[in-house]
Coordinates of C-alpha atoms in Angstrom, one line a residue:
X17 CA 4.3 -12.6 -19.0
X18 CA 3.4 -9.2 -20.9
X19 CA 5.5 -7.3 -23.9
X20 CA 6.1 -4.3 -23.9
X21 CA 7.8 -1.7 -26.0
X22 CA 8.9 -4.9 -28.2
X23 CA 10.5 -6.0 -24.5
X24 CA 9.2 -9.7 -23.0
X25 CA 8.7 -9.3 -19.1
X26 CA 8.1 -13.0 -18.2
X27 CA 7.7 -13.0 -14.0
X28 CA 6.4 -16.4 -13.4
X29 CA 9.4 -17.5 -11.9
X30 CA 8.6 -21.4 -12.0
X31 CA 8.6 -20.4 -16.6
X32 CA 11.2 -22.3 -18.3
X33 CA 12.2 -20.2 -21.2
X34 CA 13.2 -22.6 -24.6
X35 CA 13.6 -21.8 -28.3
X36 CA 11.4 -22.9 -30.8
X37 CA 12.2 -21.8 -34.4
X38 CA 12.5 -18.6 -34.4
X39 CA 10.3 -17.7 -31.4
X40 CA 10.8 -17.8 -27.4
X41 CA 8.5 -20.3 -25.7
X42 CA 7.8 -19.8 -22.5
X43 CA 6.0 -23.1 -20.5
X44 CA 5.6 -24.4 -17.2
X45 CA 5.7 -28.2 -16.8
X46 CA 3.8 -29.4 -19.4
X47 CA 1.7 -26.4 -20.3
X48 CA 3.1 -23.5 -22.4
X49 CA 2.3 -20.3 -21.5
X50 CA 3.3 -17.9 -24.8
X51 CA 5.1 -17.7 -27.8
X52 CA 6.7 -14.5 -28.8
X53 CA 8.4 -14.2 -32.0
X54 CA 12.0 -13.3 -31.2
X55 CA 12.5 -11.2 -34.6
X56 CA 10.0 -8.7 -32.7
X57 CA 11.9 -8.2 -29.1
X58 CA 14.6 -6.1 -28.2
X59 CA 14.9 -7.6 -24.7
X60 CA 13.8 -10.2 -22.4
X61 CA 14.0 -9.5 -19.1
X62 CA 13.5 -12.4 -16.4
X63 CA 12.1 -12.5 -13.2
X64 CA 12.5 -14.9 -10.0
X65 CA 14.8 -18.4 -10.8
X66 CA 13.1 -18.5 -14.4
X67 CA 15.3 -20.8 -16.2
X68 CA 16.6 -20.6 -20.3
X69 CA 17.7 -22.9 -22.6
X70 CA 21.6 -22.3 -23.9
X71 CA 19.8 -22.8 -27.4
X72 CA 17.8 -20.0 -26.6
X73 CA 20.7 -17.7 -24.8
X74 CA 23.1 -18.5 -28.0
X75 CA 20.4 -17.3 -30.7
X76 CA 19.1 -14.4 -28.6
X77 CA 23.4 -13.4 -28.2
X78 CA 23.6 -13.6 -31.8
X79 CA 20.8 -11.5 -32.6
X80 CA 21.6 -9.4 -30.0
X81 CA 18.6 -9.9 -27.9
X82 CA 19.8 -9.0 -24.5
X83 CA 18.8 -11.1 -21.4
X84 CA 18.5 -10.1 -18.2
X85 CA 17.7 -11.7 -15.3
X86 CA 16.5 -10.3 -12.0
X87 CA 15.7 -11.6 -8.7
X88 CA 11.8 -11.7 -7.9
X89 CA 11.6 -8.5 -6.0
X90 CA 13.7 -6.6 -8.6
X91 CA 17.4 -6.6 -8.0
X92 CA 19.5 -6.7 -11.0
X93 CA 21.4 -9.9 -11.4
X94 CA 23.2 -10.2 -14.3
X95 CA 23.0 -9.4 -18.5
X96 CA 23.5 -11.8 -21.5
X97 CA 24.4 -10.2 -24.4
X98 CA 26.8 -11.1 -27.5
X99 CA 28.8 -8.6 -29.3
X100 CA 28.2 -5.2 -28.8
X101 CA 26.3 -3.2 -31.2
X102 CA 24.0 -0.7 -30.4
X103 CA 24.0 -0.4 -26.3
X104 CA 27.8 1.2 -27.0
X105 CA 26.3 3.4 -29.5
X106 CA 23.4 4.4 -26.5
X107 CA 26.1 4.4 -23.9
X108 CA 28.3 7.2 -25.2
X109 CA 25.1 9.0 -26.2
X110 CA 24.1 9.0 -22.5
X111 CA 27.5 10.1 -21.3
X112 CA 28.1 13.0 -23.9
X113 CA 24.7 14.4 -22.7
X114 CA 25.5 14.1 -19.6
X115 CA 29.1 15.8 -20.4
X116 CA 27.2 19.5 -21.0
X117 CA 25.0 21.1 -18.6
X118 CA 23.1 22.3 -21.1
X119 CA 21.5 19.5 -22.8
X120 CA 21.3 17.9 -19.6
X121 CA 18.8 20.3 -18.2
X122 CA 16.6 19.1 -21.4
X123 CA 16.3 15.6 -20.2
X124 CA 16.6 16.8 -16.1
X125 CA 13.5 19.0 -16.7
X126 CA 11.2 16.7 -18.0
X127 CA 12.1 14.2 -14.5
X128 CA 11.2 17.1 -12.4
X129 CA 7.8 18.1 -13.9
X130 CA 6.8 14.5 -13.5
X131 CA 7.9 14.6 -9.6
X132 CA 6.1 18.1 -9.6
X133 CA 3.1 17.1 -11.7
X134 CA 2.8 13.7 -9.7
X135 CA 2.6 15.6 -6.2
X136 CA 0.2 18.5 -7.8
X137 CA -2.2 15.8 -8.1
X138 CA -1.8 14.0 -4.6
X139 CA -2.8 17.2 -3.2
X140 CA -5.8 17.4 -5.4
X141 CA -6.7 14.0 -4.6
X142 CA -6.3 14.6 -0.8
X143 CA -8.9 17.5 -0.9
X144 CA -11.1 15.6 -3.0
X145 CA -11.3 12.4 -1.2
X146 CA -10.8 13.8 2.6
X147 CA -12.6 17.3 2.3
X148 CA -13.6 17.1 5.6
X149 CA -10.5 16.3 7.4
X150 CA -7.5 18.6 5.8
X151 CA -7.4 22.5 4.8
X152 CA -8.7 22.5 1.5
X153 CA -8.1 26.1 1.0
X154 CA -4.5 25.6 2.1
X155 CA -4.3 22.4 -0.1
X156 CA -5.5 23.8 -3.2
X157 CA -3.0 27.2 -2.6
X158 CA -0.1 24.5 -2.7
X159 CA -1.7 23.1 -5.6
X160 CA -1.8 26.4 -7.6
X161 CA 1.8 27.1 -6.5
X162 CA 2.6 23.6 -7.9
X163 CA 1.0 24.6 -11.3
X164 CA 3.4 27.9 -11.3
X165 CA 6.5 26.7 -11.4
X166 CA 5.5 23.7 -13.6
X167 CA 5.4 26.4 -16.4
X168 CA 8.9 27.6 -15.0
X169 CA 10.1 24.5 -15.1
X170 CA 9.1 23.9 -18.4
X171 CA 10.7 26.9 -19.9
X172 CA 14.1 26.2 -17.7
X173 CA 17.2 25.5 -19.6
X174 CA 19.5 25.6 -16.5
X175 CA 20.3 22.9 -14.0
X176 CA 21.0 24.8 -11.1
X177 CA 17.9 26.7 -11.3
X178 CA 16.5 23.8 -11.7
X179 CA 17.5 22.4 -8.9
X180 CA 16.2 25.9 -7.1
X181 CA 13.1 25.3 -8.5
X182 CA 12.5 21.6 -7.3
X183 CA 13.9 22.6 -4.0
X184 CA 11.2 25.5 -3.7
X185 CA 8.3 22.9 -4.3
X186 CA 10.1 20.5 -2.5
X187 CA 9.6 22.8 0.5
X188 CA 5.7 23.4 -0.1
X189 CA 4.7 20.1 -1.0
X190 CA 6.3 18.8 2.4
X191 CA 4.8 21.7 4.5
X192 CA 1.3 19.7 3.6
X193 CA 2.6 16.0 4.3
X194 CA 1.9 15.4 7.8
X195 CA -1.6 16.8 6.8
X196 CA -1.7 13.4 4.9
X197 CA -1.3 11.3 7.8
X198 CA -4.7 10.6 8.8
X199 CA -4.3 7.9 11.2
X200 CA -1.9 6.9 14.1
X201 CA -1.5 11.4 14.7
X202 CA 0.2 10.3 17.7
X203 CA 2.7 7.7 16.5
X204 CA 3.7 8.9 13.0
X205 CA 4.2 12.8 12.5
X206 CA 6.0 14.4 10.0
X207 CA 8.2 17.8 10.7
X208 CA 10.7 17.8 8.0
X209 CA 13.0 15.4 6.1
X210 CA 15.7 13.9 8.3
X211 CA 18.0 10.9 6.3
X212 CA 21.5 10.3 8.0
X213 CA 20.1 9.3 10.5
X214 CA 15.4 9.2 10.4
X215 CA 14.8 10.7 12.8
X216 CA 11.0 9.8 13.5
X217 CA 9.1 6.8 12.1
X218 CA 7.8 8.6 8.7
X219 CA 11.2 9.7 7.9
X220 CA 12.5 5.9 8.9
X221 CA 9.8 4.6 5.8
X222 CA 10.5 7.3 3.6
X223 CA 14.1 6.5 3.5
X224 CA 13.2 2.4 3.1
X225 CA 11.1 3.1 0.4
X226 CA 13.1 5.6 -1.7
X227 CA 16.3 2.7 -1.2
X228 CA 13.9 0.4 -2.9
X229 CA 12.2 2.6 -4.8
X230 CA 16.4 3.6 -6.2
X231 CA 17.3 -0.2 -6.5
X232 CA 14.4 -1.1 -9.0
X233 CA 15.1 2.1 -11.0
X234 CA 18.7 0.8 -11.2
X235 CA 17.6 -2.3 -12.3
X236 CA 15.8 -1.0 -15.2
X237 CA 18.7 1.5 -16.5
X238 CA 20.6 -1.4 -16.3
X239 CA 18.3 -4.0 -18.1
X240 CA 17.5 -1.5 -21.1
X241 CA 21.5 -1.0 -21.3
X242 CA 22.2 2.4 -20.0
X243 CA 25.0 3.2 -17.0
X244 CA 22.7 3.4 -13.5
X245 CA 25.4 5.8 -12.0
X246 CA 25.8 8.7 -14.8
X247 CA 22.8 11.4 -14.7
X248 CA 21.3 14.0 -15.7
X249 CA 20.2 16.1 -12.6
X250 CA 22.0 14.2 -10.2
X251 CA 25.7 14.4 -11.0
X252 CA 28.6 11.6 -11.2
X253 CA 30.0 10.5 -7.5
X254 CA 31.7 7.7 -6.6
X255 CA 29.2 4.8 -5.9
X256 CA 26.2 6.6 -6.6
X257 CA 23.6 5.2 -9.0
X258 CA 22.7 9.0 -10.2
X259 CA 20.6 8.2 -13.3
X260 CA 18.7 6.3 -11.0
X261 CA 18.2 8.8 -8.8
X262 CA 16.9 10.9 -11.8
X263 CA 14.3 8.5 -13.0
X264 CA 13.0 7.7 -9.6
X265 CA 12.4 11.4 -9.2
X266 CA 8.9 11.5 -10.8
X267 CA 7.6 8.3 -9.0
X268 CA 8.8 9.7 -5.5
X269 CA 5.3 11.1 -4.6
X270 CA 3.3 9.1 -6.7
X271 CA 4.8 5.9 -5.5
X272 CA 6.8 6.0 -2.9
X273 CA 5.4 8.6 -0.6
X274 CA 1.8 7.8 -1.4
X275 CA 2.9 3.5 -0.2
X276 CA 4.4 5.2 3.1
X277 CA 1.0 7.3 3.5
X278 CA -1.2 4.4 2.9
X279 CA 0.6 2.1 5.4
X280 CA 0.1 4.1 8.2
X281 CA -3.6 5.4 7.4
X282 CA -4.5 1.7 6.8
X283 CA -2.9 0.9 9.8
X284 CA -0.2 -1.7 8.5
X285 CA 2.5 -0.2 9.8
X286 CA 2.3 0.4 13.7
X287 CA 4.9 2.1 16.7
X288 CA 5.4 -1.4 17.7
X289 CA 7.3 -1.8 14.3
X290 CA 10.3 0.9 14.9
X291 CA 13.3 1.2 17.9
X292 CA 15.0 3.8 18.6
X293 CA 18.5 3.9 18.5
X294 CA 21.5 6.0 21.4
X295 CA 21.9 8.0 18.7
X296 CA 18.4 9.4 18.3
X297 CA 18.1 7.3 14.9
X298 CA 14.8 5.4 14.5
X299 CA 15.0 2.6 12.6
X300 CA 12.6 -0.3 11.5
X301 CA 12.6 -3.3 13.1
X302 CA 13.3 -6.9 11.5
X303 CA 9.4 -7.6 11.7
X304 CA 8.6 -4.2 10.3
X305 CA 11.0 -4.3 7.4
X306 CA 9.1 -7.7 6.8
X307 CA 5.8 -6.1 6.6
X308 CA 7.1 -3.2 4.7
X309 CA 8.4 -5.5 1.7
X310 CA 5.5 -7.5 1.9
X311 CA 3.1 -4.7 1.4
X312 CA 6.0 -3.4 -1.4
X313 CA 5.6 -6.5 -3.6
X314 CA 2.2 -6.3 -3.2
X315 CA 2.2 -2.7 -4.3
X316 CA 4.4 -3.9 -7.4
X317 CA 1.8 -5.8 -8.7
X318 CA -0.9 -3.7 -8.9
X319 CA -2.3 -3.0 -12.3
X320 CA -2.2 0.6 -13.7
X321 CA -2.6 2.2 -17.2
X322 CA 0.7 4.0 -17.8
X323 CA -0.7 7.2 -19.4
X324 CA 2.0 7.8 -21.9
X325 CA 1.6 4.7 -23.6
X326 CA -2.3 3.6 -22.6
X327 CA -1.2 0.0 -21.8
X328 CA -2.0 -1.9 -18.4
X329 CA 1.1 -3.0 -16.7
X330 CA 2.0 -3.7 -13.2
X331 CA 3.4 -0.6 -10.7
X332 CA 6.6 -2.8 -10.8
X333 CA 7.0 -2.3 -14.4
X334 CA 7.5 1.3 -14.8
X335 CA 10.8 2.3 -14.0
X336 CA 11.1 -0.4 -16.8
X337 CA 8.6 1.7 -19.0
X338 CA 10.2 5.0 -18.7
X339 CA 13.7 3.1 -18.7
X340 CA 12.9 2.1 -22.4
X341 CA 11.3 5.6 -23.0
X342 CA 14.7 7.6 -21.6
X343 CA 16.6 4.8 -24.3
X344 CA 14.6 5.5 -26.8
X345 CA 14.9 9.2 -26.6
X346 CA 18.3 9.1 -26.1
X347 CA 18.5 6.6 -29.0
X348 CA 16.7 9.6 -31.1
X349 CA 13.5 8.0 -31.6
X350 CA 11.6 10.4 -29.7
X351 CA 11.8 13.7 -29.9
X352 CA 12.1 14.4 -25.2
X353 CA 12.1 12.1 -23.0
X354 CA 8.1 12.0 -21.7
X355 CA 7.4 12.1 -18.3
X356 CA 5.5 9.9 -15.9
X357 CA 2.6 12.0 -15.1
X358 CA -0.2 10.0 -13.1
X359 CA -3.6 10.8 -11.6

């Protein structure tokens, strides 16, 4: 259980969630395990087959104290909510920003120099921790590159050279990535991003974790009360969750690529764990995905300090962070949205 941004994350999913006065008690069996007073929250969100009491649903509806419940590795479920109030208000904020090119780029910038930021720094850790075993000199030339255009990307104002701009880096960072593979040289390598179908091992994990990595971030637009498939960077299509795809931007290296890396340098991840398909596709198979989202939740529960708001919280819990930052920006209590940056 932990509160955060006047949000309750209760994941014990064996809590039973009751009203008592004019707090939420959450108890298991016999033994109670908080009391938050409810005239503090904005949100509960639920994971796992937590249960709560319809006292507790119908005074959280009427104070509009949304709900939501999740599954226990993260998939969105379903919202309570009574009338609407402010989440409308926050909706058509989100849309009419996302309406004018313009004033996206504002918000589209600042998901970018996280993503940017976040990889600078896995190339400096690289070289610090491995000095013996990559280029140093040809790390730290990426890493000065990096630092370049996060001042040009700081001063752009215009998606599509924005999008030129995270392409560019895009290109350098990956140039370095098979140097990250430490382990299993002759099994995994890394020679460029291929998605529709992977076309190599480290492209087959990279796609699996960004499609989780993109399902949580979903869950989090959607648990704050923000649309999952209108962006910022990433435009409206048909059935694509595109403010997702914005948020998860900054937490690709950091999380997602630095999991894949550290499943096949530790070894977790084997050759035995992929087939290859007539096509050329290699895909995982049903034992590997198994370890994969093992070693995911496990991942998820590890305990960070998110270093825009200095508070520990689980990995898992922020694309919930930054969804209640981007809502609160949007929401005008914050003058830009602020960026994930991790070292």
């Amino acid at each position: 259980m932990k509160k955060l941004l006047n949000t309750l994350f209760v994941n014990q999913s064996d809590a039973y969630l009751a009203l008592d006065g004019g707090n939420v008690l959450v108890r298991k069996e016999d033994e109670v395990l908080g009391r938050v007073p409810l005239h503090n929250l904005e949100g509960i969100v639920i994971f796992g087959y937590t249960g709560a009491s319809p006292a507790l649903m119908g005074y959280c509806a009427e104070h509009n104290v949304p709900i939501t419940f999740m599954t226990k590795n993260g998939r969105f479920l379903a919202r309570v909510i009574g009338e609407s109030k402010g989440n409308v208000v926050l909706r058509k904020t989100q849309y009419r920003l996302s309406d004018c090119e313009s004033r996206s780029a504002v918000v589209a910038r600042n998901f970018i120099l996280g993503k940017v930021y976040n990889q600078k720094w896995m190339l400096e850790r690289v070289t610090r921790d491995y000095p013996m075993r990559v280029d140093v000199e040809r790390f730290k030339e990426t890493s000065k590159y990096l630092s370049n255009k996060l001042i040009e990307i700081r001063q752009c104002d215009d998606l599509e050279r924005l999008r030129g701009l995270e392409g560019k880096v895009a290109v350098h960072y990956n140039q370095l990535f098979d140097d990250m593979i430490l382990q299993q040289k002759e099994e995994f390598t890394f020679k460029g991003r291929s998605k529709r179908p992977p076309l190599d091992r480290v492209n087959a994990m990279l796609s699996f974790a960004y499609s989780l990595l993109a399902r949580d971030c979903s869950a989090a637009l959607e648990s704050v009360g923000l649309d999952a498939y209108v962006g910022f960077l990433h435009r409206e299509r048909p059935g694509r969750i595109s403010l997702a795809l914005d948020l998860m931007e900054e937490l690709r290296g950091i999380y997602a690529d630095r999991f894949v890396l550290s499943l096949i340098n530790l070894k977790v991840i084997q050759s035995k764990h992929f087939v290859q398909k007539e096509n050329g596709a290699i895909l995982m198979t049903e034992e590997g995905r198994k370890v994969f989202l093992s070693s995911w939740q496990k991942k998820k529960q590890e305990m960070i300090q998110h270093p825009y708001l200095k508070e520990k919280m689980m990995w898992g819990l922020v694309p919930y962070a930054q969804g209640l930052l981007l809502a609160r920006y949007l929401r005008g209590d914050l003058e830009e949205y602020p960026s994930f940056l991790y070292k």
